[in-house]
PDB file of C-alpha atoms in Angstrom:
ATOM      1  CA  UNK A   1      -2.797  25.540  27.993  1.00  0.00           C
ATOM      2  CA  UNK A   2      -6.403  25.225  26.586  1.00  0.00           C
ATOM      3  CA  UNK A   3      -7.412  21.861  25.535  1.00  0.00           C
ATOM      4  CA  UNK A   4      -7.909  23.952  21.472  1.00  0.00           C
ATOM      5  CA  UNK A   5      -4.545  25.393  21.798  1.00  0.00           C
ATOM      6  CA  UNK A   6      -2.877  22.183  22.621  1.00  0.00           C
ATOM      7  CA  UNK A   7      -4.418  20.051  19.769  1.00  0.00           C
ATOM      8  CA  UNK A   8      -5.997  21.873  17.045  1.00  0.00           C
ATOM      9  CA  UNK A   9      -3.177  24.778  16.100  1.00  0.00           C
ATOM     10  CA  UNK A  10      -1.051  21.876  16.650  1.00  0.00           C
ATOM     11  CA  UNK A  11      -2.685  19.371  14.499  1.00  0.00           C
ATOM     12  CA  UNK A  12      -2.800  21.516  11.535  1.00  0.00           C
ATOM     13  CA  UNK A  13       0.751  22.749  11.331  1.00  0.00           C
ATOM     14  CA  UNK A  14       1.913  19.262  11.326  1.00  0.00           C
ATOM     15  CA  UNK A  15      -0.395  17.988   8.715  1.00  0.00           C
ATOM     16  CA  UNK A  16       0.337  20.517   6.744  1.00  0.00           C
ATOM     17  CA  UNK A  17       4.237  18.852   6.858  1.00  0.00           C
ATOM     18  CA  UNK A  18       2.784  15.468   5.910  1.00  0.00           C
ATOM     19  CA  UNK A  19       1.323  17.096   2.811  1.00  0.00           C
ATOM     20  CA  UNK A  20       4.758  19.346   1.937  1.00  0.00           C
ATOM     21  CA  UNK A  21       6.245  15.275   2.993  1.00  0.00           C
ATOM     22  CA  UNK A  22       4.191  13.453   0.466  1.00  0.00           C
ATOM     23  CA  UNK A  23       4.284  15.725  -2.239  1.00  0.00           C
ATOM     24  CA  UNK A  24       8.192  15.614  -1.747  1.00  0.00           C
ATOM     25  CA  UNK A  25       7.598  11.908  -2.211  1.00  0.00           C
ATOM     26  CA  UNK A  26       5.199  12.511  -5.058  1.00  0.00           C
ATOM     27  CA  UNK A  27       7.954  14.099  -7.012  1.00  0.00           C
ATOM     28  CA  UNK A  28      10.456  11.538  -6.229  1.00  0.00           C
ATOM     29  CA  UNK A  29       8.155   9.305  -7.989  1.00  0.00           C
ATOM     30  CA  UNK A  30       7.961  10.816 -11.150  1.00  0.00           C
ATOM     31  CA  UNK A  31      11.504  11.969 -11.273  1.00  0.00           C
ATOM     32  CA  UNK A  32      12.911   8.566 -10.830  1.00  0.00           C
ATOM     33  CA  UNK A  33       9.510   6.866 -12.470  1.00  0.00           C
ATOM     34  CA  UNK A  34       8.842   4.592  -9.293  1.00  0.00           C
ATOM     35  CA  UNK A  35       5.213   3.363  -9.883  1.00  0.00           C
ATOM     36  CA  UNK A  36       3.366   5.904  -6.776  1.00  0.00           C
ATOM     37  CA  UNK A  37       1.882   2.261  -6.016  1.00  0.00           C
ATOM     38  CA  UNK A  38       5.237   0.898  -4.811  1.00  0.00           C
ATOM     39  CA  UNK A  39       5.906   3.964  -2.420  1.00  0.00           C
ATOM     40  CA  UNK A  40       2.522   3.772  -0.840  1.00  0.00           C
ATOM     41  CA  UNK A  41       3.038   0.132   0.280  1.00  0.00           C
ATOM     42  CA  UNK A  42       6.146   0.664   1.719  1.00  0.00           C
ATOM     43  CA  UNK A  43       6.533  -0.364   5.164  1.00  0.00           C
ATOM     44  CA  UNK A  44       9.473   0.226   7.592  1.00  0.00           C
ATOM     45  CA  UNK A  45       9.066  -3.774   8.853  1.00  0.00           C
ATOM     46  CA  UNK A  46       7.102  -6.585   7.621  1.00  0.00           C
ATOM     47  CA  UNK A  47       4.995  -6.887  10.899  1.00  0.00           C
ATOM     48  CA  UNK A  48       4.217  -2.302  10.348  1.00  0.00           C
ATOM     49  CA  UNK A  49       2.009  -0.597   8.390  1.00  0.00           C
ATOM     50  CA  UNK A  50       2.670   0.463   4.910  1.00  0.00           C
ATOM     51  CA  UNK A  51       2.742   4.390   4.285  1.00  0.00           C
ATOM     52  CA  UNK A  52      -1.073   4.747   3.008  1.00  0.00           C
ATOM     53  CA  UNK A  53      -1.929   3.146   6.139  1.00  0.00           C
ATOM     54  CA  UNK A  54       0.588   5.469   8.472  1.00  0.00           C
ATOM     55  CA  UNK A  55      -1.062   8.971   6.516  1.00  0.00           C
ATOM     56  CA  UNK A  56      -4.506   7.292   7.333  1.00  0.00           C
ATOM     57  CA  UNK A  57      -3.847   7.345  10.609  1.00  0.00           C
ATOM     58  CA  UNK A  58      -1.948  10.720  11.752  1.00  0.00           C
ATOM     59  CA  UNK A  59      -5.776  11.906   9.730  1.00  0.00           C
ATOM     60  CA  UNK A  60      -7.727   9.922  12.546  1.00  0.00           C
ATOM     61  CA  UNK A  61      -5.896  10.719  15.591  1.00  0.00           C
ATOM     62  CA  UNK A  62      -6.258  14.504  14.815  1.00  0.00           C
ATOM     63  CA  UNK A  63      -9.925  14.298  13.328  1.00  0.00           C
ATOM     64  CA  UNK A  64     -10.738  11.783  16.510  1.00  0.00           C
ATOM     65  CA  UNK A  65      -8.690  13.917  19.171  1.00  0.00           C
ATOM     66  CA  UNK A  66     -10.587  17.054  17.520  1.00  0.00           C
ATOM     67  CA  UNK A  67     -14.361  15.849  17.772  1.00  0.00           C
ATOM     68  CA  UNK A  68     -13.698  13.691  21.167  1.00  0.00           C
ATOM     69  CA  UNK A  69     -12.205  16.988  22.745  1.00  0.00           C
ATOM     70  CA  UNK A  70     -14.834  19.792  21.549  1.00  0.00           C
ATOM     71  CA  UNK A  71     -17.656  16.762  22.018  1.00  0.00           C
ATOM     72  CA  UNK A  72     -18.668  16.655  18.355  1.00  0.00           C
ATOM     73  CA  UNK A  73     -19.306  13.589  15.837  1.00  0.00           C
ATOM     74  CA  UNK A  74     -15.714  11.799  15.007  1.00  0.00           C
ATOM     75  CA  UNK A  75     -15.985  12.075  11.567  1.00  0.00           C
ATOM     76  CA  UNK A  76     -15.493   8.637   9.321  1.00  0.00           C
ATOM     77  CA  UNK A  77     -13.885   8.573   6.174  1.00  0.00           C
ATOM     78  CA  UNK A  78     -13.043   5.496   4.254  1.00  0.00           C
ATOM     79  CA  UNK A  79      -9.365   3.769   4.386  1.00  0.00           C
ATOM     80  CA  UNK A  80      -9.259   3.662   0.451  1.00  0.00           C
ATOM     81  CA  UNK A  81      -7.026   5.800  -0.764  1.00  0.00           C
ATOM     82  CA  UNK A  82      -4.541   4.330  -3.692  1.00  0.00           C
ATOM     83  CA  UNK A  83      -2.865   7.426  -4.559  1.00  0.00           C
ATOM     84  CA  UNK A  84      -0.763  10.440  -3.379  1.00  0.00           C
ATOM     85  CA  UNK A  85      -3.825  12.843  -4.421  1.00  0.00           C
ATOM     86  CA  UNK A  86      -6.064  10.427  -2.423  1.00  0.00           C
ATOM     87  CA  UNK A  87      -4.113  11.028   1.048  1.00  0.00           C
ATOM     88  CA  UNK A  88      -3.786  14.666   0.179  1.00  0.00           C
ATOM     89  CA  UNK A  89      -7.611  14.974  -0.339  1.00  0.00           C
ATOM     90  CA  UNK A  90      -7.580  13.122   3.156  1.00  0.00           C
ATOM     91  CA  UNK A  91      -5.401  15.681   4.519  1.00  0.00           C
ATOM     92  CA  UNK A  92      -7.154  18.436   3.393  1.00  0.00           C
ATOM     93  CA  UNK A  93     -10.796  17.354   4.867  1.00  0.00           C
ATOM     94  CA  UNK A  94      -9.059  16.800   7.833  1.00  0.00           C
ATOM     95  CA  UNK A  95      -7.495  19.746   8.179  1.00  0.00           C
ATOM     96  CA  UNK A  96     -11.030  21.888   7.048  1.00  0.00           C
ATOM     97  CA  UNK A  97     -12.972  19.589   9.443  1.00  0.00           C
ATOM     98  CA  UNK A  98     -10.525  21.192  12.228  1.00  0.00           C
ATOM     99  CA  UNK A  99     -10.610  24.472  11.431  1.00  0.00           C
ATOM    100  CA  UNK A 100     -14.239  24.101  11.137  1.00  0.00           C
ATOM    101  CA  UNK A 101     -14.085  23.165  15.242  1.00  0.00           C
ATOM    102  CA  UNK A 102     -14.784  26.334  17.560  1.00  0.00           C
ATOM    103  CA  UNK A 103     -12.746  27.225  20.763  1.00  0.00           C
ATOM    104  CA  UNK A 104     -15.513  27.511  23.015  1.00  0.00           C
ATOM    105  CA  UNK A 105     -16.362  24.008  22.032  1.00  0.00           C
ATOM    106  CA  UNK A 106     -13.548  22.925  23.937  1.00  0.00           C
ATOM    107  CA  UNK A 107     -14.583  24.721  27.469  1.00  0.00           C
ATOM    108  CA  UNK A 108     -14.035  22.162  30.276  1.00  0.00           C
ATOM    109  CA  UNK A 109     -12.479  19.526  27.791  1.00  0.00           C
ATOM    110  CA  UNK A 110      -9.514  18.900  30.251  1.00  0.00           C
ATOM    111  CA  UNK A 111     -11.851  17.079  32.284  1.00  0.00           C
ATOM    112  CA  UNK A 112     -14.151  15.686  29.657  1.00  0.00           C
ATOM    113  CA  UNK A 113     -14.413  11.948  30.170  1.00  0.00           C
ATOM    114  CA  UNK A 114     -13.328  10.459  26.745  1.00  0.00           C
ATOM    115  CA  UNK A 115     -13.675   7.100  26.169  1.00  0.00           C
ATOM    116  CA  UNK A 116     -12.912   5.098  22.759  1.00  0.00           C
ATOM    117  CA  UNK A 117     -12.217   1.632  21.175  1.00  0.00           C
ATOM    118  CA  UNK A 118      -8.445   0.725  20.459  1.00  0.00           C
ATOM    119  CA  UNK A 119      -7.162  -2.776  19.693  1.00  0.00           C
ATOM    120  CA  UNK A 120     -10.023  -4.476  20.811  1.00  0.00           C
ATOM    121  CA  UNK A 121     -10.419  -2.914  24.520  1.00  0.00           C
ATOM    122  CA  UNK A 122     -12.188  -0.221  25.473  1.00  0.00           C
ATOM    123  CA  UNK A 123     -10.352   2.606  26.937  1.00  0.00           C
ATOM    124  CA  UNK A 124     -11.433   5.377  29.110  1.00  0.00           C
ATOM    125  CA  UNK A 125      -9.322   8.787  29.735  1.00  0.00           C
ATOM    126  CA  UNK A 126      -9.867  12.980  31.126  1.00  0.00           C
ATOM    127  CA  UNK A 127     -10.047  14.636  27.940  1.00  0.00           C
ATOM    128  CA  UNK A 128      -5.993  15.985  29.426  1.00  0.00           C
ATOM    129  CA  UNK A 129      -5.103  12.331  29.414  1.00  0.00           C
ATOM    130  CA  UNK A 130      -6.142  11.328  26.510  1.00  0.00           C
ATOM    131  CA  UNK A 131      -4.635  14.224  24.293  1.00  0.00           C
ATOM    132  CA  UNK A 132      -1.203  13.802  26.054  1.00  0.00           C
ATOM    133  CA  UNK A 133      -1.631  10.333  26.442  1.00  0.00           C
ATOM    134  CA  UNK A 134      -3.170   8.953  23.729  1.00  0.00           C
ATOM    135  CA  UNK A 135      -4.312  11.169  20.797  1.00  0.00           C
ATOM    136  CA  UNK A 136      -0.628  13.103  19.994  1.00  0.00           C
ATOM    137  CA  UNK A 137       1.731  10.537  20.891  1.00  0.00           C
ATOM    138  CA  UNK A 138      -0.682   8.224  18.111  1.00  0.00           C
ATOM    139  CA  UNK A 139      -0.320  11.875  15.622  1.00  0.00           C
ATOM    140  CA  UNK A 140       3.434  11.948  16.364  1.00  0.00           C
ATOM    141  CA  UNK A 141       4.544   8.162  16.294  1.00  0.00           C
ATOM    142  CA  UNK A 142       2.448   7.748  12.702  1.00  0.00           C
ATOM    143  CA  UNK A 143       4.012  10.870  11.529  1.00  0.00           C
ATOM    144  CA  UNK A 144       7.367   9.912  11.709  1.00  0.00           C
ATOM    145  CA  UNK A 145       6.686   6.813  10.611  1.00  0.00           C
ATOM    146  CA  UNK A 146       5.540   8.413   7.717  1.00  0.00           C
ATOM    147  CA  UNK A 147       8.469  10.539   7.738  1.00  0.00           C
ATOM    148  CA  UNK A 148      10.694   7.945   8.006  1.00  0.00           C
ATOM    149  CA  UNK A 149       9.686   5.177   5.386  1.00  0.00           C
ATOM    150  CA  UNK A 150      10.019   7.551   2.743  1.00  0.00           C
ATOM    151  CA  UNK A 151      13.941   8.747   3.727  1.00  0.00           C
ATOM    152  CA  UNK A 152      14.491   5.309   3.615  1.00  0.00           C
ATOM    153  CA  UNK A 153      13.509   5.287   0.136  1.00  0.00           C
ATOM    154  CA  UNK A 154      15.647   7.853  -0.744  1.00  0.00           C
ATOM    155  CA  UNK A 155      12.989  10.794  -0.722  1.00  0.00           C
ATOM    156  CA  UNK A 156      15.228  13.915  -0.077  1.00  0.00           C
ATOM    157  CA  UNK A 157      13.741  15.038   3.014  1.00  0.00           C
ATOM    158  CA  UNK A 158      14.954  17.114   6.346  1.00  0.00           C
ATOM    159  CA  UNK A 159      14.095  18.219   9.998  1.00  0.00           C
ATOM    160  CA  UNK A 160      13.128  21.042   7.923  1.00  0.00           C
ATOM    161  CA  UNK A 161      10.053  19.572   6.083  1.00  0.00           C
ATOM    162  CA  UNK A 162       9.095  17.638   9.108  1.00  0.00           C
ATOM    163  CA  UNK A 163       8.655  21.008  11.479  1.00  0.00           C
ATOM    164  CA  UNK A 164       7.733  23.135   8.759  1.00  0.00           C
ATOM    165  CA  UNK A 165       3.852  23.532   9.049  1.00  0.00           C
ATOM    166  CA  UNK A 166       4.101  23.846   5.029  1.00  0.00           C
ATOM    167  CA  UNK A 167       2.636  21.697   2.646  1.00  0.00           C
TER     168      UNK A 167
END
């Protein structure tokens, strides 16, 4: 499968979920008047990151696995979102700075050397490696991190919402 097919289709679909996820979690909110506040710092252990920080993240693994693969500029956007709308403006330049990427773009990204900055080490991948490797396994394990620190606060949510693509 082409390097595109593997990451951008894929990318998209699933953060449209996080945004049908959040809103799900936006209405909880207001129908049980939690302060928004409370639900964004929710963490699933005290040594994890709270939810604002998980949606921050599944947004820079697919922005970063985007540009790295098709060789453009990683676009940087600021960790300072405080509210629901803030992570779902995040989601949505995300998602158009993805669909803004071109297939050809990713010719020959299977082999691309791809090299990046995590936890203080360099690392250094084949632009294969580092999508299966690296970039979706980051996507996926912040995802359902997401996913899962708001069922544990009671936020009706299924399989359904998770696979959906909808937001």
């Amino acid at each position: 499968m082409q390097a595109y097919d593997a990451s951008v289709p894929v990318f998209i679909h699933f953060l449209n979920s996080l945004s049908g996820i959040l809103s799900k979690a936006e209405a909880h909110c207001t129908a049980r008047k939690i302060d928004p506040a409370v639900m964004l710092g929710l963490r699933l252990a005290p040594d994890m990151f709270p939810l604002v920080r998980q949606v921050q993240i599944v947004s820079d693994a697919a922005k970063g696995a985007g540009a790295r693969l098709s060789g453009a500029a990683v676009p940087g956007f600021p960790d300072d979102e405080k509210s629901f709308a803030e992570l779902q403006a995040r989601i949505a330049r995300t998602i158009d700075f993805l669909q803004g990427l071109r297939r050809e773009d990713f010719a020959g990204a299977e082999a691309r050397a791809i090299s990046l900055k995590a936890g203080g080490r360099e690392m250094s991948f084949t632009g294969a490696a580092y999508l299966e490797t690296w970039a979706k396994p980051n996507f996926f394990f912040h995802l359902t991190t997401a996913y899962a620190i708001l069922r544990q606060a009671g936020v009706e949510l299924g399989k359904p919402d998770y696979l959906s693509g909808k937001s």
